[in-house]
Structure formats: C-alpha cells, structure tokens
Amino acid sequence: NAGVTQTPKFQVLKTGQSMTLQCAQDMNHEYMSWYRQDPGMGLRLIHYSVGAGITDQGEVPNGYNVSRSTTEDFPLRLLSAAPSQTSVYFCASSRGRTDYNEQFFGPGTRLTVL
Amino acid sequence: AQSVTQPDIHITVSEGASLELRCNYSYGATPYLFWYVQSPGQGLQLLLKYFSGDTLVQGIKGFEAEFKRSQSSFNLRKPSVHWSDAAEYFCAVVLLASGGSYIPTFGRGTSLIVHP
C-alpha cells in the first residue's frame, strides 16, 4: 500500500492564483482531513470528510474548499491564494472515527504564496 | 473550547538520558489522547494513544505516556533517548464536536534535540 500520498511536494503561487492540492489514500479509510502546519502553531484542521459526499469545516476553513467524490481522493482547493496561506499542508486519513482511530498522514505539501 | 498545551517549545537532552515531554489539556471530561512524532520533512506518525483503562500506555520506539486525570496531563516519557529520537513531538486530544464528529486538536509541538 502507498498509504496517503500528496502532490505536489512543493508549490509557489502568486497572490490571487488558484490551485488544488491533491490527496489520495489506498487504505479504504472513511475519514480524511486536511491540516495546515505553521511554526509555533502545531497542526490546525482545515476541512474534514467522514465519507464520500460528506465534508465539514474544521478550525480554519476560510479560503479553502474541499470535495469528496470518491473514498480515495480528497482534494483541497485554494480559490484565490493569499500570503497568509503560506504553510505546510498535511492530508490524513483514518479507518473510522478519529476519536480512537490512528490517523495516517501524508508527507505534506509546502506552499509559498508570494 | 478544548485546548492542548505543550509548555516546552524545545528540549535538549544528551543521548542515553531520560526524557519527559509535557502535555496538558483543558476539558472537563476525559478526552481521547494521542502522541505523534514528526521527523524532519515527514508527516506525523502515531506513537501511542489513551482512551481508558490503565493510565500508563506503551507505544512504539520505547515510548510510554501516563495519563493523570487530577493534573489533566498526558506526559510522554522515554528512559533512554537515542539520537534518532530527535524530532518534533505533538500531543493531540480528540473530543466530540457539536456536529457529531470527532475533531482532533493538536498542541504546538515540542522540538527534541539530542546531543551525542
């Protein structure tokens, strides 16, 4: 199994550009989540999904959209990038509820917005 | 709102020395508690977790953690640190959100530096 994969690994955008961060998992996990990691801030939840067709907002959803058309994929869209979105983005998945199930993390995407 | 506090931003230890990383949470009930480790340039990996029962839990790589309800703490320990343990460590708590889903909250992390 490849686990959780994320593309691209690095990305530089200009303010106002749009892009999609890709996330896929091959473990048939129901739950998938997107986090951003900023220095001194730990990980903050952006959006999450409890199954195909179901998404919800996390702690910091503004400026980001998600969809979950399949179990495997959970892309994160930045519609109009801002410098405040410069961060490292992690996608994670878990077999079931995240209260007691381990989350498996992808390697991250480092995004810089100029 | 729930919160997780890791009071130490950096900790430096010598190889072979013991280690304790602190984690405190603020919530009335007992949450689900996790410790994750992040090696440079990598995603997070689960070290151990606590839900109920024995308050001392064992994890991978020789780590253990003790839940103390009276102190709202879940400190991570290792008796003898190896150079490969140098990494960022995150404590996380998971509570039931108003919408019925479980939302993890992560601490800010503690960076472990290991001197030879």
PDB file of C-alpha atoms in Angstrom:
ATOM      1  CA  ASN A   1       0.000   0.000   0.000  1.00  0.00           C
ATOM      2  CA  ALA A   2       1.194   3.503  -0.793  1.00  0.00           C
ATOM      3  CA  GLY A   3      -0.681   4.891   2.226  1.00  0.00           C
ATOM      4  CA  VAL A   4      -1.516   8.589   1.978  1.00  0.00           C
ATOM      5  CA  THR A   5       0.010  10.404  -0.971  1.00  0.00           C
ATOM      6  CA  GLN A   6       0.087  14.131  -1.602  1.00  0.00           C
ATOM      7  CA  THR A   7       1.031  16.123  -4.672  1.00  0.00           C
ATOM      8  CA  PRO A   8       2.810  18.361  -5.280  1.00  0.00           C
ATOM      9  CA  LYS A   9       5.549  18.328  -2.632  1.00  0.00           C
ATOM     10  CA  PHE A  10       6.370  21.986  -3.202  1.00  0.00           C
ATOM     11  CA  GLN A  11       4.441  24.825  -4.826  1.00  0.00           C
ATOM     12  CA  VAL A  12       4.955  28.552  -5.258  1.00  0.00           C
ATOM     13  CA  LEU A  13       1.964  30.701  -6.145  1.00  0.00           C
ATOM     14  CA  LYS A  14       1.361  34.353  -6.725  1.00  0.00           C
ATOM     15  CA  THR A  15      -1.332  36.160  -4.777  1.00  0.00           C
ATOM     16  CA  GLY A  16      -4.698  35.586  -6.392  1.00  0.00           C
ATOM     17  CA  GLN A  17      -3.794  32.385  -8.210  1.00  0.00           C
ATOM     18  CA  SER A  18      -5.775  29.232  -7.653  1.00  0.00           C
ATOM     19  CA  MET A  19      -4.612  25.682  -7.263  1.00  0.00           C
ATOM     20  CA  THR A  20      -5.597  22.274  -5.984  1.00  0.00           C
ATOM     21  CA  LEU A  21      -3.591  20.193  -3.564  1.00  0.00           C
ATOM     22  CA  GLN A  22      -4.137  16.524  -4.235  1.00  0.00           C
ATOM     23  CA  CYS A  23      -4.541  13.837  -1.598  1.00  0.00           C
ATOM     24  CA  ALA A  24      -5.211  10.157  -2.119  1.00  0.00           C
ATOM     25  CA  GLN A  25      -5.249   7.092   0.120  1.00  0.00           C
ATOM     26  CA  ASP A  26      -5.428   3.425  -0.798  1.00  0.00           C
ATOM     27  CA  MET A  27      -6.433   2.047   2.603  1.00  0.00           C
ATOM     28  CA  ASN A  28     -10.202   2.382   2.090  1.00  0.00           C
ATOM     29  CA  HIS A  29     -10.391   4.809   5.005  1.00  0.00           C
ATOM     30  CA  GLU A  30     -13.647   6.611   5.666  1.00  0.00           C
ATOM     31  CA  TYR A  31     -12.242   9.682   7.359  1.00  0.00           C
ATOM     32  CA  MET A  32      -9.960  12.149   5.642  1.00  0.00           C
ATOM     33  CA  SER A  33      -8.723  15.512   6.851  1.00  0.00           C
ATOM     34  CA  TRP A  34      -6.648  18.476   5.789  1.00  0.00           C
ATOM     35  CA  TYR A  35      -4.378  20.317   8.208  1.00  0.00           C
ATOM     36  CA  ARG A  36      -2.055  23.236   7.909  1.00  0.00           C
ATOM     37  CA  GLN A  37       1.120  23.467   9.962  1.00  0.00           C
ATOM     38  CA  ASP A  38       2.632  26.815  10.798  1.00  0.00           C
ATOM     39  CA  PRO A  39       5.667  27.471  13.009  1.00  0.00           C
ATOM     40  CA  GLY A  40       4.688  27.515  16.667  1.00  0.00           C
ATOM     41  CA  MET A  41       1.065  26.729  15.861  1.00  0.00           C
ATOM     42  CA  GLY A  42       1.014  22.967  15.624  1.00  0.00           C
ATOM     43  CA  LEU A  43      -1.495  21.472  13.207  1.00  0.00           C
ATOM     44  CA  ARG A  44      -4.827  23.142  12.622  1.00  0.00           C
ATOM     45  CA  LEU A  45      -7.736  21.378  10.991  1.00  0.00           C
ATOM     46  CA  ILE A  46      -8.996  22.999   7.781  1.00  0.00           C
ATOM     47  CA  HIS A  47     -11.681  20.619   6.484  1.00  0.00           C
ATOM     48  CA  TYR A  48     -12.563  17.015   7.017  1.00  0.00           C
ATOM     49  CA  SER A  49     -14.729  14.318   5.498  1.00  0.00           C
ATOM     50  CA  VAL A  50     -16.429  11.365   7.156  1.00  0.00           C
ATOM     51  CA  GLY A  51     -17.136   9.616   3.875  1.00  0.00           C
ATOM     52  CA  ALA A  52     -17.686  10.116   0.162  1.00  0.00           C
ATOM     53  CA  GLY A  53     -20.015  13.035  -0.452  1.00  0.00           C
ATOM     54  CA  ILE A  54     -19.750  14.376   3.107  1.00  0.00           C
ATOM     55  CA  THR A  55     -17.471  17.222   4.151  1.00  0.00           C
ATOM     56  CA  ASP A  56     -17.371  19.677   7.026  1.00  0.00           C
ATOM     57  CA  GLN A  57     -15.361  22.634   8.235  1.00  0.00           C
ATOM     58  CA  GLY A  58     -12.606  22.480  10.768  1.00  0.00           C
ATOM     59  CA  GLU A  59     -10.918  25.206  12.761  1.00  0.00           C
ATOM     60  CA  VAL A  60      -9.556  27.327   9.870  1.00  0.00           C
ATOM     61  CA  PRO A  61     -11.718  26.749   6.743  1.00  0.00           C
ATOM     62  CA  ASN A  62     -11.741  30.236   5.233  1.00  0.00           C
ATOM     63  CA  GLY A  63     -10.124  30.443   1.814  1.00  0.00           C
ATOM     64  CA  TYR A  64     -10.280  26.698   1.193  1.00  0.00           C
ATOM     65  CA  ASN A  65     -12.761  24.382  -0.482  1.00  0.00           C
ATOM     66  CA  VAL A  66     -12.944  20.601  -0.480  1.00  0.00           C
ATOM     67  CA  SER A  67     -14.991  17.871  -2.057  1.00  0.00           C
ATOM     68  CA  ARG A  68     -15.080  14.104  -1.627  1.00  0.00           C
ATOM     69  CA  SER A  69     -16.442  12.407  -4.721  1.00  0.00           C
ATOM     70  CA  THR A  70     -14.656   9.116  -4.026  1.00  0.00           C
ATOM     71  CA  THR A  71     -13.418   7.324  -0.938  1.00  0.00           C
ATOM     72  CA  GLU A  72      -9.840   7.543  -2.158  1.00  0.00           C
ATOM     73  CA  ASP A  73      -9.465  11.226  -3.023  1.00  0.00           C
ATOM     74  CA  PHE A  74      -9.827  14.412  -1.008  1.00  0.00           C
ATOM     75  CA  PRO A  75      -8.506  17.466  -2.885  1.00  0.00           C
ATOM     76  CA  LEU A  76      -8.050  20.850  -1.241  1.00  0.00           C
ATOM     77  CA  ARG A  77      -8.695  23.914  -3.394  1.00  0.00           C
ATOM     78  CA  LEU A  78      -7.365  27.401  -2.909  1.00  0.00           C
ATOM     79  CA  LEU A  79      -9.568  29.663  -4.997  1.00  0.00           C
ATOM     80  CA  SER A  80      -7.547  32.865  -4.611  1.00  0.00           C
ATOM     81  CA  ALA A  81      -4.256  32.347  -2.832  1.00  0.00           C
ATOM     82  CA  ALA A  82      -3.108  34.831  -0.185  1.00  0.00           C
ATOM     83  CA  PRO A  83       0.277  35.168   1.549  1.00  0.00           C
ATOM     84  CA  SER A  84      -1.413  34.101   4.800  1.00  0.00           C
ATOM     85  CA  GLN A  85      -1.898  30.681   3.221  1.00  0.00           C
ATOM     86  CA  THR A  86       1.832  30.084   3.063  1.00  0.00           C
ATOM     87  CA  SER A  87       2.173  26.921   5.104  1.00  0.00           C
ATOM     88  CA  VAL A  88       2.823  23.204   5.054  1.00  0.00           C
ATOM     89  CA  TYR A  89      -0.321  21.234   4.315  1.00  0.00           C
ATOM     90  CA  PHE A  90      -0.914  17.702   5.519  1.00  0.00           C
ATOM     91  CA  CYS A  91      -3.600  15.310   4.490  1.00  0.00           C
ATOM     92  CA  ALA A  92      -4.562  12.496   6.851  1.00  0.00           C
ATOM     93  CA  SER A  93      -6.894   9.530   6.807  1.00  0.00           C
ATOM     94  CA  SER A  94      -8.255   7.134   9.392  1.00  0.00           C
ATOM     95  CA  ARG A  95     -10.203   3.907   9.292  1.00  0.00           C
ATOM     96  CA  GLY A  96     -13.121   5.304  11.213  1.00  0.00           C
ATOM     97  CA  ARG A  97     -13.862   7.879  13.803  1.00  0.00           C
ATOM     98  CA  THR A  98     -10.820   9.952  14.667  1.00  0.00           C
ATOM     99  CA  ASP A  99     -11.539   9.715  18.379  1.00  0.00           C
ATOM    100  CA  TYR A 100      -9.916   6.351  18.753  1.00  0.00           C
ATOM    101  CA  ASN A 101      -8.501   5.530  15.364  1.00  0.00           C
ATOM    102  CA  GLU A 102      -4.973   6.354  14.346  1.00  0.00           C
ATOM    103  CA  GLN A 103      -4.613   8.995  11.680  1.00  0.00           C
ATOM    104  CA  PHE A 104      -2.188   8.273   8.850  1.00  0.00           C
ATOM    105  CA  PHE A 105      -0.500  11.353   7.461  1.00  0.00           C
ATOM    106  CA  GLY A 106       0.852  12.126   4.039  1.00  0.00           C
ATOM    107  CA  PRO A 107       4.328  13.636   3.569  1.00  0.00           C
ATOM    108  CA  GLY A 108       2.990  17.174   3.195  1.00  0.00           C
ATOM    109  CA  THR A 109       2.898  19.943   0.598  1.00  0.00           C
ATOM    110  CA  ARG A 110       4.971  23.049   1.245  1.00  0.00           C
ATOM    111  CA  LEU A 111       3.138  26.033  -0.243  1.00  0.00           C
ATOM    112  CA  THR A 112       4.541  29.522  -0.618  1.00  0.00           C
ATOM    113  CA  VAL A 113       2.310  32.396  -1.717  1.00  0.00           C
ATOM    114  CA  LEU A 114       4.144  35.493  -2.890  1.00  0.00           C
TER     115      LEU A 114
ATOM    116  CA  ALA B   1     -13.120  25.403  23.981  1.00  0.00           C
ATOM    117  CA  GLN B   2     -10.800  22.473  24.288  1.00  0.00           C
ATOM    118  CA  SER B   3      -7.108  23.231  24.234  1.00  0.00           C
ATOM    119  CA  VAL B   4      -3.850  21.381  24.370  1.00  0.00           C
ATOM    120  CA  THR B   5      -0.739  22.897  25.896  1.00  0.00           C
ATOM    121  CA  GLN B   6       2.783  21.736  25.324  1.00  0.00           C
ATOM    122  CA  PRO B   7       4.717  24.142  27.536  1.00  0.00           C
ATOM    123  CA  ASP B   8       8.164  23.321  26.181  1.00  0.00           C
ATOM    124  CA  ILE B   9       8.962  24.571  22.680  1.00  0.00           C
ATOM    125  CA  HIS B  10      12.416  22.965  22.672  1.00  0.00           C
ATOM    126  CA  ILE B  11      14.006  20.320  24.863  1.00  0.00           C
ATOM    127  CA  THR B  12      17.658  19.318  24.674  1.00  0.00           C
ATOM    128  CA  VAL B  13      18.897  16.058  26.135  1.00  0.00           C
ATOM    129  CA  SER B  14      22.049  14.006  25.884  1.00  0.00           C
ATOM    130  CA  GLU B  15      21.929  10.643  24.193  1.00  0.00           C
ATOM    131  CA  GLY B  16      21.198   7.983  26.789  1.00  0.00           C
ATOM    132  CA  ALA B  17      19.465  10.393  29.164  1.00  0.00           C
ATOM    133  CA  SER B  18      15.830  10.084  30.127  1.00  0.00           C
ATOM    134  CA  LEU B  19      13.141  12.228  28.557  1.00  0.00           C
ATOM    135  CA  GLU B  20       9.799  13.648  29.597  1.00  0.00           C
ATOM    136  CA  LEU B  21       7.667  15.804  27.312  1.00  0.00           C
ATOM    137  CA  ARG B  22       4.755  17.566  28.909  1.00  0.00           C
ATOM    138  CA  CYS B  23       1.186  17.833  27.658  1.00  0.00           C
ATOM    139  CA  ASN B  24      -1.788  19.382  29.417  1.00  0.00           C
ATOM    140  CA  TYR B  25      -5.332  19.657  28.190  1.00  0.00           C
ATOM    141  CA  SER B  26      -8.276  21.689  29.296  1.00  0.00           C
ATOM    142  CA  TYR B  27     -11.606  19.932  29.270  1.00  0.00           C
ATOM    143  CA  GLY B  28     -13.976  18.642  31.907  1.00  0.00           C
ATOM    144  CA  ALA B  29     -14.275  15.124  30.626  1.00  0.00           C
ATOM    145  CA  THR B  30     -11.514  12.695  29.772  1.00  0.00           C
ATOM    146  CA  PRO B  31     -10.650  13.104  26.124  1.00  0.00           C
ATOM    147  CA  TYR B  32      -9.011  10.669  23.800  1.00  0.00           C
ATOM    148  CA  LEU B  33      -5.272  11.392  23.938  1.00  0.00           C
ATOM    149  CA  PHE B  34      -2.543  10.833  21.400  1.00  0.00           C
ATOM    150  CA  TRP B  35       1.157  11.471  20.920  1.00  0.00           C
ATOM    151  CA  TYR B  36       2.550  11.811  17.407  1.00  0.00           C
ATOM    152  CA  VAL B  37       6.132  12.230  16.197  1.00  0.00           C
ATOM    153  CA  GLN B  38       7.243  14.128  13.122  1.00  0.00           C
ATOM    154  CA  SER B  39      10.699  13.557  11.713  1.00  0.00           C
ATOM    155  CA  PRO B  40      12.169  16.364   9.576  1.00  0.00           C
ATOM    156  CA  GLY B  41      10.411  16.641   6.243  1.00  0.00           C
ATOM    157  CA  GLN B  42       7.949  13.893   7.077  1.00  0.00           C
ATOM    158  CA  GLY B  43       4.334  13.552   8.055  1.00  0.00           C
ATOM    159  CA  LEU B  44       3.221  12.610  11.556  1.00  0.00           C
ATOM    160  CA  GLN B  45       3.397   9.091  12.925  1.00  0.00           C
ATOM    161  CA  LEU B  46       1.414   7.792  15.890  1.00  0.00           C
ATOM    162  CA  LEU B  47       3.492   6.907  18.955  1.00  0.00           C
ATOM    163  CA  LEU B  48       0.720   5.908  21.346  1.00  0.00           C
ATOM    164  CA  LYS B  49      -2.833   6.628  22.399  1.00  0.00           C
ATOM    165  CA  TYR B  50      -5.017   6.521  25.502  1.00  0.00           C
ATOM    166  CA  PHE B  51      -8.755   6.019  25.715  1.00  0.00           C
ATOM    167  CA  SER B  52      -9.460   4.384  29.043  1.00  0.00           C
ATOM    168  CA  GLY B  53      -8.201   1.740  31.448  1.00  0.00           C
ATOM    169  CA  ASP B  54      -4.588   1.527  32.521  1.00  0.00           C
ATOM    170  CA  THR B  55      -3.253   5.054  32.803  1.00  0.00           C
ATOM    171  CA  LEU B  56       0.244   4.043  31.700  1.00  0.00           C
ATOM    172  CA  VAL B  57       0.321   3.241  27.997  1.00  0.00           C
ATOM    173  CA  GLN B  58       3.151   1.813  25.971  1.00  0.00           C
ATOM    174  CA  GLY B  59       3.921   2.920  22.457  1.00  0.00           C
ATOM    175  CA  ILE B  60       6.361   2.313  19.681  1.00  0.00           C
ATOM    176  CA  LYS B  61      10.091   3.068  19.780  1.00  0.00           C
ATOM    177  CA  GLY B  62      10.261   2.557  23.548  1.00  0.00           C
ATOM    178  CA  PHE B  63       7.991   5.487  24.450  1.00  0.00           C
ATOM    179  CA  GLU B  64       5.359   5.472  27.147  1.00  0.00           C
ATOM    180  CA  ALA B  65       2.896   8.020  28.470  1.00  0.00           C
ATOM    181  CA  GLU B  66       0.976   8.397  31.685  1.00  0.00           C
ATOM    182  CA  PHE B  67      -2.488   9.888  31.959  1.00  0.00           C
ATOM    183  CA  LYS B  68      -3.083  11.800  35.177  1.00  0.00           C
ATOM    184  CA  ARG B  69      -6.674  12.918  35.491  1.00  0.00           C
ATOM    185  CA  SER B  70      -6.034  15.104  38.539  1.00  0.00           C
ATOM    186  CA  GLN B  71      -3.430  17.095  36.614  1.00  0.00           C
ATOM    187  CA  SER B  72      -5.118  16.956  33.199  1.00  0.00           C
ATOM    188  CA  SER B  73      -1.812  15.765  31.855  1.00  0.00           C
ATOM    189  CA  PHE B  74      -0.569  13.135  29.428  1.00  0.00           C
ATOM    190  CA  ASN B  75       3.213  13.312  29.567  1.00  0.00           C
ATOM    191  CA  LEU B  76       5.424  11.329  27.228  1.00  0.00           C
ATOM    192  CA  ARG B  77       8.494   9.556  28.573  1.00  0.00           C
ATOM    193  CA  LYS B  78      11.423   7.510  27.414  1.00  0.00           C
ATOM    194  CA  PRO B  79      14.056   6.079  29.767  1.00  0.00           C
ATOM    195  CA  SER B  80      16.993   6.368  27.376  1.00  0.00           C
ATOM    196  CA  VAL B  81      16.982   8.654  24.364  1.00  0.00           C
ATOM    197  CA  HIS B  82      18.656   7.712  21.081  1.00  0.00           C
ATOM    198  CA  TRP B  83      19.988  10.194  18.549  1.00  0.00           C
ATOM    199  CA  SER B  84      17.294   9.043  16.115  1.00  0.00           C
ATOM    200  CA  ASP B  85      14.613  10.338  18.513  1.00  0.00           C
ATOM    201  CA  ALA B  86      15.431  13.919  17.516  1.00  0.00           C
ATOM    202  CA  ALA B  87      12.140  15.134  16.029  1.00  0.00           C
ATOM    203  CA  GLU B  88       9.049  17.218  16.685  1.00  0.00           C
ATOM    204  CA  TYR B  89       6.519  15.713  19.093  1.00  0.00           C
ATOM    205  CA  PHE B  90       2.841  16.589  19.115  1.00  0.00           C
ATOM    206  CA  CYS B  91       0.229  15.878  21.728  1.00  0.00           C
ATOM    207  CA  ALA B  92      -3.356  15.709  20.495  1.00  0.00           C
ATOM    208  CA  VAL B  93      -6.757  15.406  22.080  1.00  0.00           C
ATOM    209  CA  VAL B  94      -9.959  14.388  20.347  1.00  0.00           C
ATOM    210  CA  LEU B  95     -13.378  15.442  21.527  1.00  0.00           C
ATOM    211  CA  LEU B  96     -16.875  15.184  20.164  1.00  0.00           C
ATOM    212  CA  ALA B  97     -17.794  18.282  18.183  1.00  0.00           C
ATOM    213  CA  SER B  98     -21.256  19.838  18.134  1.00  0.00           C
ATOM    214  CA  GLY B  99     -21.964  18.340  14.728  1.00  0.00           C
ATOM    215  CA  GLY B 100     -21.410  14.817  15.979  1.00  0.00           C
ATOM    216  CA  SER B 101     -17.938  14.308  14.542  1.00  0.00           C
ATOM    217  CA  TYR B 102     -14.709  13.909  16.428  1.00  0.00           C
ATOM    218  CA  ILE B 103     -12.268  16.763  15.927  1.00  0.00           C
ATOM    219  CA  PRO B 104      -8.594  16.410  16.842  1.00  0.00           C
ATOM    220  CA  THR B 105      -6.821  19.354  18.423  1.00  0.00           C
ATOM    221  CA  PHE B 106      -3.041  19.378  18.333  1.00  0.00           C
ATOM    222  CA  GLY B 107      -0.604  21.079  20.631  1.00  0.00           C
ATOM    223  CA  ARG B 108       2.029  23.405  19.224  1.00  0.00           C
ATOM    224  CA  GLY B 109       4.692  20.749  19.394  1.00  0.00           C
ATOM    225  CA  THR B 110       7.948  20.217  21.264  1.00  0.00           C
ATOM    226  CA  SER B 111      11.184  20.019  19.334  1.00  0.00           C
ATOM    227  CA  LEU B 112      13.555  17.425  20.783  1.00  0.00           C
ATOM    228  CA  ILE B 113      17.274  17.976  20.270  1.00  0.00           C
ATOM    229  CA  VAL B 114      19.612  15.129  21.142  1.00  0.00           C
ATOM    230  CA  HIS B 115      23.275  15.802  21.873  1.00  0.00           C
ATOM    231  CA  PRO B 116      25.808  12.984  21.368  1.00  0.00           C
TER     232      PRO B 116
END
